[in-house]
PDB file of C-alpha atoms in Angstrom:
ATOM      1  CA  MET A   1     -13.418  -3.475  -7.246  1.00 62.00           C
ATOM      2  CA  SER A   2     -13.997  -2.843 -10.959  1.00 75.00           C
ATOM      3  CA  PHE A   3     -11.407  -4.312 -13.454  1.00 76.00           C
ATOM      4  CA  THR A   4     -10.596  -0.630 -14.438  1.00 75.00           C
ATOM      5  CA  GLU A   5      -9.754  -0.090 -10.935  1.00 81.00           C
ATOM      6  CA  GLN A   6      -7.612  -3.239 -10.845  1.00 79.00           C
ATOM      7  CA  ILE A   7      -5.806  -2.001 -13.799  1.00 78.00           C
ATOM      8  CA  LYS A   8      -5.273   1.676 -12.493  1.00 82.00           C
ATOM      9  CA  LYS A   9      -3.375   0.124  -9.288  1.00 79.00           C
ATOM     10  CA  ALA A  10      -0.719  -0.912 -11.814  1.00 78.00           C
ATOM     11  CA  GLY A  11       0.169   2.718 -12.328  1.00 82.00           C
ATOM     12  CA  LEU A  12      -2.128   3.734 -15.376  1.00 88.00           C
ATOM     13  CA  THR A  13      -4.622   7.046 -15.171  1.00 90.00           C
ATOM     14  CA  GLU A  14      -8.393   6.164 -15.226  1.00 91.00           C
ATOM     15  CA  ASN A  15      -8.415   6.908 -19.173  1.00 93.00           C
ATOM     16  CA  GLU A  16      -5.693   4.604 -19.981  1.00 93.00           C
ATOM     17  CA  ALA A  17      -7.151   1.977 -17.893  1.00 92.00           C
ATOM     18  CA  LYS A  18     -10.175   2.121 -19.641  1.00 93.00           C
ATOM     19  CA  VAL A  19      -8.588   2.108 -23.022  1.00 94.00           C
ATOM     20  CA  TYR A  20      -6.359  -0.762 -22.393  1.00 92.00           C
ATOM     21  CA  GLU A  21      -9.383  -2.974 -21.003  1.00 91.00           C
ATOM     22  CA  ALA A  22     -11.399  -1.941 -24.116  1.00 92.00           C
ATOM     23  CA  LEU A  23      -8.765  -3.172 -26.346  1.00 93.00           C
ATOM     24  CA  LEU A  24      -7.994  -6.525 -24.208  1.00 90.00           C
ATOM     25  CA  GLU A  25     -11.839  -6.940 -24.666  1.00 91.00           C
ATOM     26  CA  LEU A  26     -12.438  -5.866 -28.385  1.00 91.00           C
ATOM     27  CA  GLY A  27      -9.109  -6.596 -29.916  1.00 90.00           C
ATOM     28  CA  ALA A  28      -7.341  -4.406 -32.531  1.00 91.00           C
ATOM     29  CA  ARG A  29     -10.005  -1.315 -32.927  1.00 91.00           C
ATOM     30  CA  PRO A  30      -9.831   1.979 -34.427  1.00 94.00           C
ATOM     31  CA  ALA A  31     -10.135   5.268 -32.527  1.00 93.00           C
ATOM     32  CA  GLY A  32     -13.701   5.768 -33.191  1.00 93.00           C
ATOM     33  CA  SER A  33     -14.531   2.431 -31.721  1.00 93.00           C
ATOM     34  CA  LEU A  34     -12.703   2.878 -28.567  1.00 94.00           C
ATOM     35  CA  SER A  35     -14.439   6.265 -28.233  1.00 94.00           C
ATOM     36  CA  ARG A  36     -17.798   4.586 -28.319  1.00 94.00           C
ATOM     37  CA  LYS A  37     -16.653   1.802 -26.024  1.00 93.00           C
ATOM     38  CA  THR A  38     -14.934   4.177 -23.289  1.00 92.00           C
ATOM     39  CA  GLY A  39     -17.227   7.286 -23.580  1.00 93.00           C
ATOM     40  CA  LEU A  40     -13.944   9.398 -24.379  1.00 93.00           C
ATOM     41  CA  HIS A  41     -13.564  11.949 -26.877  1.00 94.00           C
ATOM     42  CA  ARG A  42     -11.647  11.004 -30.087  1.00 91.00           C
ATOM     43  CA  ARG A  43      -9.061  13.661 -29.281  1.00 93.00           C
ATOM     44  CA  ALA A  44      -8.575  12.299 -25.574  1.00 94.00           C
ATOM     45  CA  ILE A  45      -8.346   8.596 -27.364  1.00 94.00           C
ATOM     46  CA  TYR A  46      -5.431   9.765 -29.589  1.00 94.00           C
ATOM     47  CA  ASP A  47      -3.539  11.450 -26.587  1.00 94.00           C
ATOM     48  CA  VAL A  48      -4.249   8.201 -24.361  1.00 94.00           C
ATOM     49  CA  THR A  49      -3.103   5.730 -27.107  1.00 95.00           C
ATOM     50  CA  ASP A  50       0.346   7.918 -27.638  1.00 94.00           C
ATOM     51  CA  ARG A  51       1.074   7.442 -23.823  1.00 92.00           C
ATOM     52  CA  LEU A  52       0.166   4.035 -23.747  1.00 93.00           C
ATOM     53  CA  ILE A  53       2.331   3.273 -27.125  1.00 93.00           C
ATOM     54  CA  LYS A  54       5.285   5.079 -25.413  1.00 90.00           C
ATOM     55  CA  LYS A  55       5.037   2.544 -22.310  1.00 88.00           C
ATOM     56  CA  GLY A  56       4.868  -0.336 -24.545  1.00 90.00           C
ATOM     57  CA  LEU A  57       1.476  -1.389 -23.466  1.00 91.00           C
ATOM     58  CA  ILE A  58      -0.077  -1.135 -26.995  1.00 92.00           C
ATOM     59  CA  GLY A  59       0.667  -1.049 -30.385  1.00 91.00           C
ATOM     60  CA  TYR A  60      -0.848  -0.279 -33.825  1.00 89.00           C
ATOM     61  CA  ILE A  61      -0.974  -1.146 -37.519  1.00 90.00           C
ATOM     62  CA  VAL A  62      -2.644   0.813 -40.284  1.00 87.00           C
ATOM     63  CA  GLU A  63      -4.688  -1.114 -42.477  1.00 86.00           C
ATOM     64  CA  ASN A  64      -6.551   0.456 -45.666  1.00 86.00           C
ATOM     65  CA  GLY A  65      -5.456   3.765 -44.198  1.00 87.00           C
ATOM     66  CA  THR A  66      -6.725   3.323 -40.802  1.00 89.00           C
ATOM     67  CA  LYS A  67      -4.802   3.137 -37.580  1.00 90.00           C
ATOM     68  CA  LEU A  68      -5.866   0.202 -35.608  1.00 93.00           C
ATOM     69  CA  PHE A  69      -4.763  -0.213 -32.176  1.00 94.00           C
ATOM     70  CA  SER A  70      -4.088  -3.463 -30.009  1.00 93.00           C
ATOM     71  CA  ALA A  71      -3.174  -4.256 -26.417  1.00 91.00           C
ATOM     72  CA  SER A  72       0.307  -5.570 -25.885  1.00 90.00           C
ATOM     73  CA  ASN A  73       0.760  -9.041 -23.925  1.00 89.00           C
ATOM     74  CA  PRO A  74      -0.208  -7.983 -20.029  1.00 89.00           C
ATOM     75  CA  LYS A  75       3.130  -9.428 -19.115  1.00 89.00           C
ATOM     76  CA  ARG A  76       4.407  -6.083 -20.018  1.00 88.00           C
ATOM     77  CA  PHE A  77       3.312  -4.542 -16.693  1.00 86.00           C
ATOM     78  CA  ILE A  78       5.892  -7.079 -15.085  1.00 87.00           C
ATOM     79  CA  GLU A  79       8.639  -5.552 -17.495  1.00 87.00           C
ATOM     80  CA  ILE A  80       7.592  -2.070 -16.515  1.00 84.00           C
ATOM     81  CA  LEU A  81       7.887  -2.802 -12.903  1.00 84.00           C
ATOM     82  CA  ASP A  82      11.473  -4.221 -13.424  1.00 84.00           C
ATOM     83  CA  GLU A  83      12.561  -1.479 -15.250  1.00 83.00           C
ATOM     84  CA  GLU A  84      11.494   0.841 -12.528  1.00 81.00           C
ATOM     85  CA  ARG A  85      12.779  -1.505 -10.227  1.00 85.00           C
ATOM     86  CA  GLY A  86      16.288  -1.418 -11.758  1.00 85.00           C
ATOM     87  CA  GLN A  87      16.189   2.295 -12.121  1.00 83.00           C
ATOM     88  CA  ILE A  88      15.841   2.945  -8.345  1.00 84.00           C
ATOM     89  CA  GLN A  89      18.180   0.154  -7.302  1.00 85.00           C
ATOM     90  CA  SER A  90      20.825   1.827  -9.406  1.00 84.00           C
ATOM     91  CA  VAL A  91      20.401   4.934  -7.123  1.00 82.00           C
ATOM     92  CA  LEU A  92      19.082   3.432  -3.904  1.00 85.00           C
ATOM     93  CA  PRO A  93      22.689   3.032  -2.425  1.00 86.00           C
ATOM     94  CA  ASN A  94      23.207   6.653  -2.530  1.00 83.00           C
ATOM     95  CA  MET A  95      19.905   7.330  -1.275  1.00 81.00           C
ATOM     96  CA  ILE A  96      20.409   5.224   1.582  1.00 82.00           C
ATOM     97  CA  GLU A  97      23.439   6.845   2.442  1.00 81.00           C
ATOM     98  CA  ILE A  98      21.906  10.309   2.547  1.00 76.00           C
ATOM     99  CA  PHE A  99      18.973   8.926   4.464  1.00 75.00           C
ATOM    100  CA  ASN A 100      21.061   7.193   7.284  1.00 76.00           C
ATOM    101  CA  SER A 101      23.396  10.487   7.470  1.00 73.00           C
ATOM    102  CA  ALA A 102      20.421  12.788   7.923  1.00 68.00           C
ATOM    103  CA  LYS A 103      18.929  10.299  10.699  1.00 66.00           C
ATOM    104  CA  GLU A 104      22.159  10.261  12.426  1.00 63.00           C
ATOM    105  CA  LYS A 105      22.264  14.105  12.789  1.00 61.00           C
ATOM    106  CA  GLN A 106      18.576  13.805  14.077  1.00 58.00           C
ATOM    107  CA  LYS A 107      18.244  11.199  16.712  1.00 57.00           C
ATOM    108  CA  GLU A 108      14.940  12.267  17.610  1.00 61.00           C
ATOM    109  CA  ASP A 109      12.030  13.450  15.375  1.00 78.00           C
ATOM    110  CA  THR A 110       8.285  13.752  14.615  1.00 87.00           C
ATOM    111  CA  GLN A 111       7.159  12.739  10.993  1.00 90.00           C
ATOM    112  CA  PHE A 112       3.652  12.757   9.808  1.00 93.00           C
ATOM    113  CA  PHE A 113       2.396  10.755   7.047  1.00 95.00           C
ATOM    114  CA  LYS A 114      -1.121  10.936   5.087  1.00 93.00           C
ATOM    115  CA  GLY A 115      -3.147   8.622   2.727  1.00 93.00           C
ATOM    116  CA  LYS A 116      -2.762   5.047   2.081  1.00 91.00           C
ATOM    117  CA  GLU A 117       0.671   5.191   0.411  1.00 93.00           C
ATOM    118  CA  GLY A 118       1.770   7.205   3.772  1.00 94.00           C
ATOM    119  CA  LEU A 119       0.182   4.451   5.939  1.00 94.00           C
ATOM    120  CA  LYS A 120       2.513   1.648   3.868  1.00 94.00           C
ATOM    121  CA  SER A 121       5.405   3.636   4.319  1.00 94.00           C
ATOM    122  CA  VAL A 122       5.126   3.445   8.127  1.00 96.00           C
ATOM    123  CA  PHE A 123       4.236  -0.453   7.983  1.00 96.00           C
ATOM    124  CA  GLU A 124       7.396  -0.610   5.785  1.00 95.00           C
ATOM    125  CA  ASP A 125       9.753   1.415   8.391  1.00 96.00           C
ATOM    126  CA  GLN A 126       8.529  -1.319  10.903  1.00 96.00           C
ATOM    127  CA  LEU A 127       9.789  -3.874   8.682  1.00 96.00           C
ATOM    128  CA  ALA A 128      12.986  -2.223   8.144  1.00 94.00           C
ATOM    129  CA  GLU A 129      13.600  -1.712  12.027  1.00 94.00           C
ATOM    130  CA  GLY A 130      13.302  -5.381  12.287  1.00 95.00           C
ATOM    131  CA  LYS A 131      12.082  -5.548  15.822  1.00 95.00           C
ATOM    132  CA  GLU A 132       8.837  -7.022  17.658  1.00 97.00           C
ATOM    133  CA  ILE A 133       5.799  -4.891  17.042  1.00 97.00           C
ATOM    134  CA  LEU A 134       3.247  -4.104  19.337  1.00 97.00           C
ATOM    135  CA  ILE A 135       0.015  -3.133  18.189  1.00 95.00           C
ATOM    136  CA  LEU A 136      -2.662  -1.513  20.548  1.00 91.00           C
ATOM    137  CA  GLY A 137      -5.916  -1.015  19.074  1.00 85.00           C
ATOM    138  CA  GLY A 138      -6.283  -2.927  16.134  1.00 76.00           C
ATOM    139  CA  SER A 139      -9.208  -1.760  13.989  1.00 76.00           C
ATOM    140  CA  PRO A 140     -11.674  -3.396  11.630  1.00 77.00           C
ATOM    141  CA  MET A 141     -11.177  -0.104   9.505  1.00 82.00           C
ATOM    142  CA  ALA A 142      -7.592  -0.997   8.952  1.00 87.00           C
ATOM    143  CA  TYR A 143      -8.602  -3.897   7.093  1.00 81.00           C
ATOM    144  CA  GLU A 144     -10.749  -2.029   4.702  1.00 86.00           C
ATOM    145  CA  ILE A 145      -8.322   0.686   3.878  1.00 90.00           C
ATOM    146  CA  LEU A 146      -5.578  -1.713   3.113  1.00 90.00           C
ATOM    147  CA  GLU A 147      -7.478  -4.642   2.184  1.00 79.00           C
ATOM    148  CA  TYR A 148      -4.604  -6.546   0.595  1.00 86.00           C
ATOM    149  CA  TYR A 149      -1.882  -4.890   2.020  1.00 92.00           C
ATOM    150  CA  PHE A 150      -1.648  -6.656   5.387  1.00 91.00           C
ATOM    151  CA  VAL A 151      -1.553 -10.040   3.588  1.00 89.00           C
ATOM    152  CA  TRP A 152       1.781  -8.901   1.857  1.00 93.00           C
ATOM    153  CA  PHE A 153       3.054  -7.340   4.968  1.00 94.00           C
ATOM    154  CA  ASP A 154       2.464 -10.130   7.091  1.00 93.00           C
ATOM    155  CA  LYS A 155       4.254 -12.555   4.617  1.00 93.00           C
ATOM    156  CA  LYS A 156       7.155 -10.233   4.545  1.00 95.00           C
ATOM    157  CA  ARG A 157       6.969  -9.828   8.663  1.00 95.00           C
ATOM    158  CA  ALA A 158       7.216 -13.871   8.786  1.00 95.00           C
ATOM    159  CA  LYS A 159       9.989 -14.220   6.598  1.00 95.00           C
ATOM    160  CA  GLN A 160      12.206 -11.771   8.821  1.00 96.00           C
ATOM    161  CA  LYS A 161      11.000 -13.443  11.635  1.00 96.00           C
ATOM    162  CA  ILE A 162       9.747 -10.357  13.268  1.00 96.00           C
ATOM    163  CA  LYS A 163       7.218 -11.006  16.125  1.00 96.00           C
ATOM    164  CA  THR A 164       4.134  -9.060  17.055  1.00 96.00           C
ATOM    165  CA  LYS A 165       1.669  -8.666  19.862  1.00 95.00           C
ATOM    166  CA  ILE A 166      -1.768  -7.283  18.965  1.00 92.00           C
ATOM    167  CA  ILE A 167      -4.513  -6.032  21.071  1.00 91.00           C
ATOM    168  CA  PHE A 168      -7.482  -6.383  18.673  1.00 84.00           C
ATOM    169  CA  ASP A 169     -10.761  -4.578  18.760  1.00 77.00           C
ATOM    170  CA  GLU A 170     -13.306  -7.193  19.636  1.00 77.00           C
ATOM    171  CA  LYS A 171     -15.088  -6.585  16.395  1.00 73.00           C
ATOM    172  CA  LEU A 172     -12.087  -8.567  14.392  1.00 70.00           C
ATOM    173  CA  LYS A 173     -12.718 -11.510  16.674  1.00 72.00           C
ATOM    174  CA  GLU A 174     -15.224 -13.110  14.342  1.00 62.00           C
ATOM    175  CA  LYS A 175     -13.067 -12.520  11.222  1.00 66.00           C
ATOM    176  CA  ARG A 176     -10.921 -15.212  12.831  1.00 63.00           C
ATOM    177  CA  LEU A 177      -7.641 -13.586  11.340  1.00 71.00           C
ATOM    178  CA  SER A 178      -4.781 -15.916  10.550  1.00 79.00           C
ATOM    179  CA  ILE A 179      -1.819 -14.046  11.229  1.00 87.00           C
ATOM    180  CA  PRO A 180       1.783 -15.461  11.533  1.00 91.00           C
ATOM    181  CA  LEU A 181       4.193 -14.998  14.454  1.00 93.00           C
ATOM    182  CA  ALA A 182       1.526 -13.151  16.236  1.00 92.00           C
ATOM    183  CA  GLU A 183      -0.036 -13.453  19.758  1.00 92.00           C
ATOM    184  CA  ILE A 184      -3.398 -11.796  19.860  1.00 89.00           C
ATOM    185  CA  ARG A 185      -5.511 -10.541  22.445  1.00 91.00           C
ATOM    186  CA  TYR A 186      -8.955  -8.509  22.240  1.00 86.00           C
ATOM    187  CA  LEU A 187     -10.258  -5.444  24.190  1.00 82.00           C
ATOM    188  CA  PRO A 188     -14.159  -5.102  24.637  1.00 78.00           C
ATOM    189  CA  GLU A 189     -16.214  -3.271  22.267  1.00 74.00           C
ATOM    190  CA  LYS A 190     -17.033  -0.538  24.382  1.00 73.00           C
ATOM    191  CA  TYR A 191     -13.100   0.521  24.075  1.00 72.00           C
ATOM    192  CA  SER A 192     -13.464   0.489  20.245  1.00 74.00           C
ATOM    193  CA  SER A 193     -11.642   3.406  18.303  1.00 78.00           C
ATOM    194  CA  PRO A 194     -10.478   4.217  14.870  1.00 80.00           C
ATOM    195  CA  LEU A 195      -6.975   5.173  16.519  1.00 87.00           C
ATOM    196  CA  ALA A 196      -4.091   2.762  17.020  1.00 92.00           C
ATOM    197  CA  ILE A 197      -0.700   2.387  18.438  1.00 94.00           C
ATOM    198  CA  ASN A 198       2.046   0.716  16.946  1.00 97.00           C
ATOM    199  CA  ILE A 199       5.437   0.394  18.978  1.00 97.00           C
ATOM    200  CA  TYR A 200       8.764  -0.750  17.480  1.00 97.00           C
ATOM    201  CA  GLY A 201      12.068   0.043  18.323  1.00 95.00           C
ATOM    202  CA  ASP A 202      12.632   3.717  19.639  1.00 93.00           C
ATOM    203  CA  LYS A 203       9.521   4.597  17.496  1.00 95.00           C
ATOM    204  CA  VAL A 204       5.912   5.107  18.406  1.00 95.00           C
ATOM    205  CA  ALA A 205       3.324   5.244  15.476  1.00 96.00           C
ATOM    206  CA  ILE A 206       0.012   6.938  16.049  1.00 94.00           C
ATOM    207  CA  ILE A 207      -2.623   5.945  13.444  1.00 95.00           C
ATOM    208  CA  LEU A 208      -5.930   7.314  12.939  1.00 93.00           C
ATOM    209  CA  TRP A 209      -7.796   4.826  10.634  1.00 91.00           C
ATOM    210  CA  SER A 210     -10.134   7.025   8.696  1.00 89.00           C
ATOM    211  CA  LYS A 211     -11.380   6.048   5.719  1.00 85.00           C
ATOM    212  CA  GLU A 212     -11.473   9.784   4.061  1.00 85.00           C
ATOM    213  CA  ASN A 213      -8.481  10.929   5.650  1.00 88.00           C
ATOM    214  CA  PRO A 214      -6.239   8.355   7.232  1.00 92.00           C
ATOM    215  CA  PHE A 215      -2.897   9.564   8.875  1.00 92.00           C
ATOM    216  CA  VAL A 216      -0.034   8.581  10.973  1.00 95.00           C
ATOM    217  CA  ILE A 217       2.366  10.339  13.358  1.00 94.00           C
ATOM    218  CA  VAL A 218       5.780   8.841  13.956  1.00 95.00           C
ATOM    219  CA  ILE A 219       7.565   9.513  17.001  1.00 93.00           C
ATOM    220  CA  LYS A 220      11.364   8.700  17.617  1.00 90.00           C
ATOM    221  CA  ASN A 221      12.054   9.020  21.095  1.00 90.00           C
ATOM    222  CA  LYS A 222      13.631   6.118  23.455  1.00 89.00           C
ATOM    223  CA  ASP A 223      11.795   7.419  26.384  1.00 89.00           C
ATOM    224  CA  ILE A 224       8.215   7.953  24.949  1.00 91.00           C
ATOM    225  CA  SER A 225       8.461   4.376  23.173  1.00 93.00           C
ATOM    226  CA  GLU A 226       9.481   2.727  26.589  1.00 92.00           C
ATOM    227  CA  GLY A 227       6.392   4.579  28.225  1.00 92.00           C
ATOM    228  CA  TYR A 228       3.993   3.609  25.556  1.00 93.00           C
ATOM    229  CA  ARG A 229       5.622  -0.077  25.838  1.00 94.00           C
ATOM    230  CA  LYS A 230       5.029  -0.267  29.657  1.00 92.00           C
ATOM    231  CA  HIS A 231       1.184   0.955  28.884  1.00 90.00           C
ATOM    232  CA  PHE A 232       0.807  -1.815  26.076  1.00 93.00           C
ATOM    233  CA  GLU A 233       1.574  -4.323  28.886  1.00 92.00           C
ATOM    234  CA  MET A 234      -0.407  -3.119  31.333  1.00 89.00           C
ATOM    235  CA  MET A 235      -3.299  -3.492  28.588  1.00 88.00           C
ATOM    236  CA  TRP A 236      -2.259  -6.885  27.381  1.00 90.00           C
ATOM    237  CA  LYS A 237      -2.993  -7.967  31.049  1.00 87.00           C
ATOM    238  CA  MET A 238      -6.226  -6.515  31.191  1.00 82.00           C
ATOM    239  CA  SER A 239      -7.482  -7.759  27.656  1.00 83.00           C
ATOM    240  CA  LYS A 240      -8.933 -11.228  26.520  1.00 73.00           C
ATOM    241  CA  ASP A 241      -7.016 -14.059  24.638  1.00 75.00           C
ATOM    242  CA  ASN A 242      -8.732 -16.055  22.013  1.00 62.00           C
TER     243      ASN A 242
END
């Protein structure tokens, strides 16, 4: 992954990331230099620098009538996250109250999630549920789509003392994954599938690990989750341990 791609993950657009990276490398530079370095038109440079100045990620000085832009300390990204976190925390209690009220009215429901952020929402729901997670059909594709996310997820899960049982695709055996609070078994490669099923509490998450269009269906229903749980236990007995 390029440095620009990594910066984009901090919440910048592609052009903002290009300009910020250029200023980190070059130091104080005028718009013309940034245009040549990034390949962006001068007008686009001014639009991007205006946005970055508002975010506090760059500043400028005027020297001999020329505006020179320079990158702020990268620690500013942490400050931005803290500011955003503070804003969210101020409204979070009311959001949770509304969410819980709606859930109480709707004891049984089905939800659909798409994309990487949708996948993350479902895994974070598993942490919020706080109960043992059963995973049937752990796919290698999961670790390609959410390459770094599962390190964070497993640390958080272990901290909450949430246990998990996983029946992995046999292809993952060679990775020798170290997963805390986990019992792991493997299914023969002939049963390999991009489809996985996560069972937690009264919910079942059916996940399609597709690189182009990953999506999840989450069903909240006690009878359905119990049915899948029994199916998992049957597959657990059939699968191989380490």
